[in-house]
Amino acid sequence: MLEGWKKFNFWVLMLLVPINIYLIFLYAPVEKTMGIVQKVFYFHVASAWIGLLAFVVVFIASIAYLANRKVQMNHLALASAEIGTLFISCTLLTGPLWAYPIWNTWWTWDPRLTTTLVLWFMYVAYIALQGGGTAENRRRFAAVYGIVAFINVPLVFFSARWWRSIHPIVVSGEGIGLTPKMRFVMFFSIVTFSFLYTYLLGLRYKGISLAERINRLKAELSQ
Amino acid sequence: MVFFTLGYAVIWILILGYTALIRSQQSKLEKQIVILEERLREQERAAES
């Protein structure tokens, strides 16, 4: 079933990615004050959303692991944490590329930027934690850490609303501050990145399961 | 245009690089599993005889 889903996902991506490139480069209008650099926004926002979604999956899978001790839940949490960290890395790298021409600085210790950087460090630590210790202890500690680290996810989302922040807020209680064409491209990018996330999740989950099987086979051989 | 192109390139280099890395890791693991299973079968055959 996983293989079938992966194939489906792959072909959907083959369709969505070129359309997304076309929409970003040619369909989305150029913003009047910021110019073409505003288009960084379409993949910056999409990767941030998918990064946060990935950490929601880590949180849920960690709770599920502690509740029923199924190893698959631990594998799912680890795979999702890795991919979430990848997407948050994309967010942290593309943000300064937009900020420099607009804010005239690569980085500022703004609440949104700072909480996102802290989030990135927390999940790098989670991945490192999954790499050490005995199998059962490692999984249990990682699950607890995966739940505790999740506290930073809503902080990142609400930081620009709760504290004085210069980071733009696109989706607020007053609606979405974008033209219809820009809004369509933003949602299309989020959908494309969601498929990318599920595709990578399937790949990485299989890789972690294979590594676990190798450990079992090695243990059997050494008996 | 430079910053926009750089941003776009960063995203795809990271994503495609990561995909290539996990795909190559996966194929190595699959090969390793075949070898280990073969060794395990040999060990079982040796124990039986």
mmCIF file of C-alpha atoms in Angstrom:
data_model
loop_
_atom_site.group_PDB
_atom_site.id
_atom_site.type_symbol
_atom_site.label_atom_id
_atom_site.label_comp_id
_atom_site.label_asym_id
_atom_site.label_seq_id
_atom_site.Cartn_x
_atom_site.Cartn_y
_atom_site.Cartn_z
ATOM 1 C CA MET A 1 0.000 0.000 0.000
ATOM 2 C CA LEU A 2 2.897 2.338 0.904
ATOM 3 C CA GLU A 3 4.533 1.616 -2.473
ATOM 4 C CA GLY A 4 1.299 2.396 -4.345
ATOM 5 C CA TRP A 5 0.866 5.655 -2.426
ATOM 6 C CA LYS A 6 4.481 6.608 -3.127
ATOM 7 C CA LYS A 7 4.037 6.032 -6.880
ATOM 8 C CA PHE A 8 0.780 8.012 -6.919
ATOM 9 C CA ASN A 9 2.433 10.799 -4.951
ATOM 10 C CA PHE A 10 5.406 10.857 -7.321
ATOM 11 C CA TRP A 11 3.258 11.259 -10.435
ATOM 12 C CA VAL A 12 1.080 13.905 -8.767
ATOM 13 C CA LEU A 13 4.292 15.798 -7.961
ATOM 14 C CA MET A 14 5.491 15.452 -11.563
ATOM 15 C CA LEU A 15 2.296 17.254 -12.527
ATOM 16 C CA LEU A 16 2.099 19.809 -9.709
ATOM 17 C CA VAL A 17 5.730 21.014 -9.565
ATOM 18 C CA PRO A 18 5.925 22.332 -13.183
ATOM 19 C CA ILE A 19 2.481 23.966 -12.809
ATOM 20 C CA ASN A 20 3.637 25.547 -9.535
ATOM 21 C CA ILE A 21 6.810 26.883 -11.211
ATOM 22 C CA TYR A 22 4.716 28.319 -14.047
ATOM 23 C CA LEU A 23 2.286 29.937 -11.581
ATOM 24 C CA ILE A 24 5.048 31.502 -9.456
ATOM 25 C CA PHE A 25 7.166 32.767 -12.353
ATOM 26 C CA LEU A 26 4.536 33.768 -14.888
ATOM 27 C CA TYR A 27 0.996 33.823 -13.454
ATOM 28 C CA ALA A 28 1.458 35.541 -10.071
ATOM 29 C CA PRO A 29 1.600 39.329 -10.456
ATOM 30 C CA VAL A 30 4.725 41.251 -9.437
ATOM 31 C CA GLU A 31 4.070 43.133 -6.196
ATOM 32 C CA LYS A 32 4.240 46.932 -6.682
ATOM 33 C CA THR A 33 6.527 48.002 -3.813
ATOM 34 C CA MET A 34 8.696 44.903 -3.242
ATOM 35 C CA GLY A 35 9.051 43.840 -6.875
ATOM 36 C CA ILE A 36 9.943 40.314 -7.992
ATOM 37 C CA VAL A 37 11.647 39.366 -4.699
ATOM 38 C CA GLN A 38 8.163 39.175 -3.122
ATOM 39 C CA LYS A 39 7.730 35.911 -5.076
ATOM 40 C CA VAL A 40 10.127 34.243 -2.604
ATOM 41 C CA PHE A 41 7.044 34.352 -0.383
ATOM 42 C CA TYR A 42 5.292 31.488 -2.288
ATOM 43 C CA PHE A 43 7.856 28.857 -1.346
ATOM 44 C CA HIS A 44 8.950 30.523 1.920
ATOM 45 C CA VAL A 45 5.400 30.365 3.325
ATOM 46 C CA ALA A 46 4.694 26.910 1.861
ATOM 47 C CA SER A 47 7.851 25.422 3.395
ATOM 48 C CA ALA A 48 7.110 27.075 6.775
ATOM 49 C CA TRP A 49 3.562 25.655 6.818
ATOM 50 C CA ILE A 50 4.755 22.182 5.890
ATOM 51 C CA GLY A 51 7.544 22.383 8.487
ATOM 52 C CA LEU A 52 5.011 23.183 11.199
ATOM 53 C CA LEU A 53 2.646 20.469 9.927
ATOM 54 C CA ALA A 54 5.510 17.957 10.107
ATOM 55 C CA PHE A 55 6.062 18.829 13.775
ATOM 56 C CA VAL A 56 2.334 18.369 14.468
ATOM 57 C CA VAL A 57 2.781 14.844 13.049
ATOM 58 C CA VAL A 58 5.814 14.317 15.366
ATOM 59 C CA PHE A 59 3.654 15.414 18.321
ATOM 60 C CA ILE A 60 0.751 13.073 17.438
ATOM 61 C CA ALA A 61 3.022 10.107 16.615
ATOM 62 C CA SER A 62 4.949 10.633 19.902
ATOM 63 C CA ILE A 63 1.710 10.510 21.912
ATOM 64 C CA ALA A 64 0.642 7.412 19.949
ATOM 65 C CA TYR A 65 4.003 5.745 20.672
ATOM 66 C CA LEU A 66 3.747 6.394 24.412
ATOM 67 C CA ALA A 67 0.153 5.113 24.392
ATOM 68 C CA ASN A 68 0.677 1.824 22.528
ATOM 69 C CA ARG A 69 4.491 1.408 22.159
ATOM 70 C CA LYS A 70 4.250 0.628 18.446
ATOM 71 C CA VAL A 71 7.697 1.049 16.848
ATOM 72 C CA GLN A 72 6.055 2.287 13.625
ATOM 73 C CA MET A 73 4.897 5.414 15.468
ATOM 74 C CA ASN A 74 8.491 6.121 16.514
ATOM 75 C CA HIS A 75 9.620 5.689 12.891
ATOM 76 C CA LEU A 76 6.866 8.018 11.689
ATOM 77 C CA ALA A 77 7.839 10.676 14.265
ATOM 78 C CA LEU A 78 11.524 10.492 13.311
ATOM 79 C CA ALA A 79 10.799 10.628 9.563
ATOM 80 C CA SER A 80 8.478 13.591 10.029
ATOM 81 C CA ALA A 81 10.972 15.425 12.300
ATOM 82 C CA GLU A 82 13.700 15.083 9.657
ATOM 83 C CA ILE A 83 11.497 16.377 6.866
ATOM 84 C CA GLY A 84 10.108 19.159 9.075
ATOM 85 C CA THR A 85 13.668 20.245 9.862
ATOM 86 C CA LEU A 86 14.457 20.237 6.133
ATOM 87 C CA PHE A 87 11.485 22.491 5.355
ATOM 88 C CA ILE A 88 12.215 24.825 8.286
ATOM 89 C CA SER A 89 15.825 25.027 6.990
ATOM 90 C CA CYS A 90 14.359 26.142 3.634
ATOM 91 C CA THR A 91 12.262 28.749 5.478
ATOM 92 C CA LEU A 92 15.265 30.037 7.435
ATOM 93 C CA LEU A 93 17.390 30.289 4.287
ATOM 94 C CA THR A 94 14.804 31.894 2.010
ATOM 95 C CA GLY A 95 13.627 34.400 4.665
ATOM 96 C CA PRO A 96 16.930 36.359 4.688
ATOM 97 C CA LEU A 97 16.993 36.331 0.857
ATOM 98 C CA TRP A 98 13.706 38.258 0.968
ATOM 99 C CA ALA A 99 14.659 40.305 4.053
ATOM 100 C CA TYR A 100 17.920 41.728 2.733
ATOM 101 C CA PRO A 101 16.477 43.747 -0.175
ATOM 102 C CA ILE A 102 13.296 44.642 1.805
ATOM 103 C CA TRP A 103 14.501 45.190 5.422
ATOM 104 C CA ASN A 104 18.082 46.005 4.452
ATOM 105 C CA THR A 105 19.367 43.298 6.803
ATOM 106 C CA TRP A 106 19.779 39.525 6.459
ATOM 107 C CA TRP A 107 18.618 38.806 9.996
ATOM 108 C CA THR A 108 16.986 40.554 12.931
ATOM 109 C CA TRP A 109 16.055 39.118 16.336
ATOM 110 C CA ASP A 110 12.360 39.519 15.632
ATOM 111 C CA PRO A 111 10.019 37.210 17.653
ATOM 112 C CA ARG A 112 8.938 35.225 14.551
ATOM 113 C CA LEU A 113 12.511 34.737 13.324
ATOM 114 C CA THR A 114 13.882 33.919 16.764
ATOM 115 C CA THR A 115 11.167 31.371 17.648
ATOM 116 C CA THR A 116 11.626 29.717 14.236
ATOM 117 C CA LEU A 117 15.388 29.418 14.775
ATOM 118 C CA VAL A 118 14.779 27.956 18.267
ATOM 119 C CA LEU A 119 12.287 25.506 16.707
ATOM 120 C CA TRP A 120 14.927 24.406 14.190
ATOM 121 C CA PHE A 121 17.470 23.778 16.990
ATOM 122 C CA MET A 122 14.878 21.848 19.027
ATOM 123 C CA TYR A 123 14.155 19.418 16.198
ATOM 124 C CA VAL A 124 17.842 19.031 15.312
ATOM 125 C CA ALA A 125 18.258 17.988 18.971
ATOM 126 C CA TYR A 126 15.287 15.596 18.582
ATOM 127 C CA ILE A 127 16.967 13.921 15.575
ATOM 128 C CA ALA A 128 20.242 13.665 17.531
ATOM 129 C CA LEU A 129 18.354 12.146 20.495
ATOM 130 C CA GLN A 130 16.885 9.470 18.214
ATOM 131 C CA GLY A 131 20.414 8.413 17.314
ATOM 132 C CA GLY A 132 21.691 7.394 20.756
ATOM 133 C CA GLY A 133 20.995 5.113 23.704
ATOM 134 C CA THR A 134 19.344 1.691 23.846
ATOM 135 C CA ALA A 135 16.405 1.232 21.484
ATOM 136 C CA GLU A 136 13.566 1.306 24.038
ATOM 137 C CA ASN A 137 14.992 4.165 26.126
ATOM 138 C CA ARG A 138 15.805 6.178 23.034
ATOM 139 C CA ARG A 139 12.270 5.834 21.682
ATOM 140 C CA ARG A 140 10.666 6.701 25.031
ATOM 141 C CA PHE A 141 12.841 9.803 25.618
ATOM 142 C CA ALA A 142 12.383 10.924 22.015
ATOM 143 C CA ALA A 143 8.593 10.582 22.339
ATOM 144 C CA VAL A 144 8.548 12.714 25.504
ATOM 145 C CA TYR A 145 10.864 15.259 23.869
ATOM 146 C CA GLY A 146 8.704 15.266 20.699
ATOM 147 C CA ILE A 147 5.686 16.207 22.831
ATOM 148 C CA VAL A 148 7.516 18.879 24.878
ATOM 149 C CA ALA A 149 9.208 20.454 21.814
ATOM 150 C CA PHE A 150 5.801 20.906 20.183
ATOM 151 C CA ILE A 151 5.123 23.823 22.558
ATOM 152 C CA ASN A 152 7.243 25.981 20.236
ATOM 153 C CA VAL A 153 5.039 25.309 17.176
ATOM 154 C CA PRO A 154 2.077 27.531 18.258
ATOM 155 C CA LEU A 155 4.630 30.046 19.587
ATOM 156 C CA VAL A 156 6.122 30.382 16.082
ATOM 157 C CA PHE A 157 2.683 30.759 14.520
ATOM 158 C CA PHE A 158 1.359 33.345 16.980
ATOM 159 C CA SER A 159 4.648 35.167 17.699
ATOM 160 C CA ALA A 160 4.056 37.794 15.004
ATOM 161 C CA ARG A 161 0.555 38.414 16.435
ATOM 162 C CA TRP A 162 1.347 38.373 20.169
ATOM 163 C CA TRP A 163 4.575 40.384 20.214
ATOM 164 C CA ARG A 164 5.842 43.471 18.404
ATOM 165 C CA SER A 165 7.091 42.008 15.163
ATOM 166 C CA ILE A 166 8.166 43.396 11.805
ATOM 167 C CA HIS A 167 7.454 40.049 10.117
ATOM 168 C CA PRO A 168 4.483 40.331 7.715
ATOM 169 C CA ILE A 169 1.227 38.603 8.770
ATOM 170 C CA VAL A 170 -0.476 37.236 5.670
ATOM 171 C CA VAL A 171 -3.376 35.351 7.244
ATOM 172 C CA SER A 172 -5.032 37.318 10.051
ATOM 173 C CA GLY A 173 -8.490 37.699 11.569
ATOM 174 C CA GLU A 174 -9.171 40.411 9.008
ATOM 175 C CA GLY A 175 -8.596 38.014 6.099
ATOM 176 C CA ILE A 176 -5.765 37.315 3.677
ATOM 177 C CA GLY A 177 -3.766 40.349 2.587
ATOM 178 C CA LEU A 178 -3.249 39.155 -0.993
ATOM 179 C CA THR A 179 -4.824 39.712 -4.409
ATOM 180 C CA PRO A 180 -6.952 36.753 -5.686
ATOM 181 C CA LYS A 181 -4.174 35.658 -8.093
ATOM 182 C CA MET A 182 -1.523 35.776 -5.341
ATOM 183 C CA ARG A 183 -3.842 33.881 -2.978
ATOM 184 C CA PHE A 184 -4.410 31.150 -5.574
ATOM 185 C CA VAL A 185 -0.652 30.716 -6.165
ATOM 186 C CA MET A 186 0.006 30.627 -2.400
ATOM 187 C CA PHE A 187 -2.580 27.856 -1.856
ATOM 188 C CA PHE A 188 -1.318 25.961 -4.903
ATOM 189 C CA SER A 189 2.228 26.109 -3.496
ATOM 190 C CA ILE A 190 1.009 24.826 -0.121
ATOM 191 C CA VAL A 191 -0.808 21.911 -1.835
ATOM 192 C CA THR A 192 2.322 21.087 -3.915
ATOM 193 C CA PHE A 193 4.546 21.174 -0.829
ATOM 194 C CA SER A 194 2.039 18.970 1.051
ATOM 195 C CA PHE A 195 2.397 16.283 -1.627
ATOM 196 C CA LEU A 196 6.162 16.735 -1.468
ATOM 197 C CA TYR A 197 5.995 16.219 2.299
ATOM 198 C CA THR A 198 3.930 13.016 2.075
ATOM 199 C CA TYR A 199 6.210 11.681 -0.678
ATOM 200 C CA LEU A 200 9.377 12.327 1.369
ATOM 201 C CA LEU A 201 7.662 10.985 4.508
ATOM 202 C CA GLY A 202 6.929 7.680 2.736
ATOM 203 C CA LEU A 203 10.513 7.433 1.476
ATOM 204 C CA ARG A 204 12.116 8.240 4.824
ATOM 205 C CA TYR A 205 9.717 6.018 6.794
ATOM 206 C CA LYS A 206 10.706 3.083 4.600
ATOM 207 C CA GLY A 207 14.417 3.889 5.061
ATOM 208 C CA ILE A 208 14.082 3.945 8.866
ATOM 209 C CA SER A 209 12.121 0.671 8.832
ATOM 210 C CA LEU A 210 14.825 -0.949 6.663
ATOM 211 C CA ALA A 211 17.570 0.229 9.078
ATOM 212 C CA GLU A 212 15.576 -1.280 11.964
ATOM 213 C CA ARG A 213 15.262 -4.580 10.055
ATOM 214 C CA ILE A 214 19.037 -4.614 9.491
ATOM 215 C CA ASN A 215 19.600 -4.188 13.241
ATOM 216 C CA ARG A 216 17.287 -7.137 13.924
ATOM 217 C CA LEU A 217 19.024 -9.306 11.312
ATOM 218 C CA LYS A 218 22.450 -8.413 12.756
ATOM 219 C CA ALA A 219 21.217 -9.322 16.245
ATOM 220 C CA GLU A 220 19.917 -12.678 14.950
ATOM 221 C CA LEU A 221 23.241 -13.360 13.217
ATOM 222 C CA SER A 222 25.283 -12.628 16.323
ATOM 223 C CA GLN A 223 23.204 -15.039 18.452
ATOM 224 C CA MET B 1 15.775 38.882 -9.542
ATOM 225 C CA VAL B 2 19.066 37.633 -8.024
ATOM 226 C CA PHE B 3 17.533 37.106 -4.558
ATOM 227 C CA PHE B 4 14.417 35.479 -5.982
ATOM 228 C CA THR B 5 16.461 33.074 -8.129
ATOM 229 C CA LEU B 6 18.762 32.312 -5.191
ATOM 230 C CA GLY B 7 15.765 31.593 -2.927
ATOM 231 C CA TYR B 8 14.236 29.298 -5.528
ATOM 232 C CA ALA B 9 17.550 27.493 -6.102
ATOM 233 C CA VAL B 10 18.144 27.025 -2.335
ATOM 234 C CA ILE B 11 14.771 25.320 -1.862
ATOM 235 C CA TRP B 12 15.192 22.890 -4.757
ATOM 236 C CA ILE B 13 18.855 22.111 -4.082
ATOM 237 C CA LEU B 14 17.981 21.201 -0.478
ATOM 238 C CA ILE B 15 14.884 19.158 -1.363
ATOM 239 C CA LEU B 16 16.372 17.335 -4.346
ATOM 240 C CA GLY B 17 19.658 16.765 -2.471
ATOM 241 C CA TYR B 18 17.805 15.283 0.487
ATOM 242 C CA THR B 19 15.654 13.089 -1.800
ATOM 243 C CA ALA B 20 18.732 11.792 -3.641
ATOM 244 C CA LEU B 21 20.481 11.120 -0.322
ATOM 245 C CA ILE B 22 17.636 9.100 1.210
ATOM 246 C CA ARG B 23 17.050 7.219 -2.064
ATOM 247 C CA SER B 24 20.713 6.153 -2.252
ATOM 248 C CA GLN B 25 20.702 5.249 1.465
ATOM 249 C CA GLN B 26 17.583 3.152 0.889
ATOM 250 C CA SER B 27 19.089 1.201 -1.996
ATOM 251 C CA LYS B 28 22.235 0.528 0.093
ATOM 252 C CA LEU B 29 20.054 -0.727 2.970
ATOM 253 C CA GLU B 30 18.077 -2.989 0.611
ATOM 254 C CA LYS B 31 21.312 -4.536 -0.688
ATOM 255 C CA GLN B 32 22.563 -4.985 2.874
ATOM 256 C CA ILE B 33 19.321 -6.755 3.843
ATOM 257 C CA VAL B 34 19.714 -9.237 0.966
ATOM 258 C CA ILE B 35 23.288 -10.021 2.115
ATOM 259 C CA LEU B 36 22.301 -10.394 5.777
ATOM 260 C CA GLU B 37 19.321 -12.638 4.952
ATOM 261 C CA GLU B 38 21.575 -14.822 2.837
ATOM 262 C CA ARG B 39 24.101 -15.062 5.694
ATOM 263 C CA LEU B 40 21.306 -15.925 8.119
ATOM 264 C CA ARG B 41 20.075 -18.724 5.825
ATOM 265 C CA GLU B 42 23.641 -20.055 5.542
ATOM 266 C CA GLN B 43 23.966 -19.969 9.326
ATOM 267 C CA GLU B 44 20.677 -21.874 9.716
ATOM 268 C CA ARG B 45 21.759 -24.476 7.120
ATOM 269 C CA ALA B 46 25.099 -24.911 8.910
ATOM 270 C CA ALA B 47 23.340 -25.356 12.258
ATOM 271 C CA GLU B 48 20.982 -27.998 10.763
ATOM 272 C CA SER B 49 23.828 -30.026 9.256
#
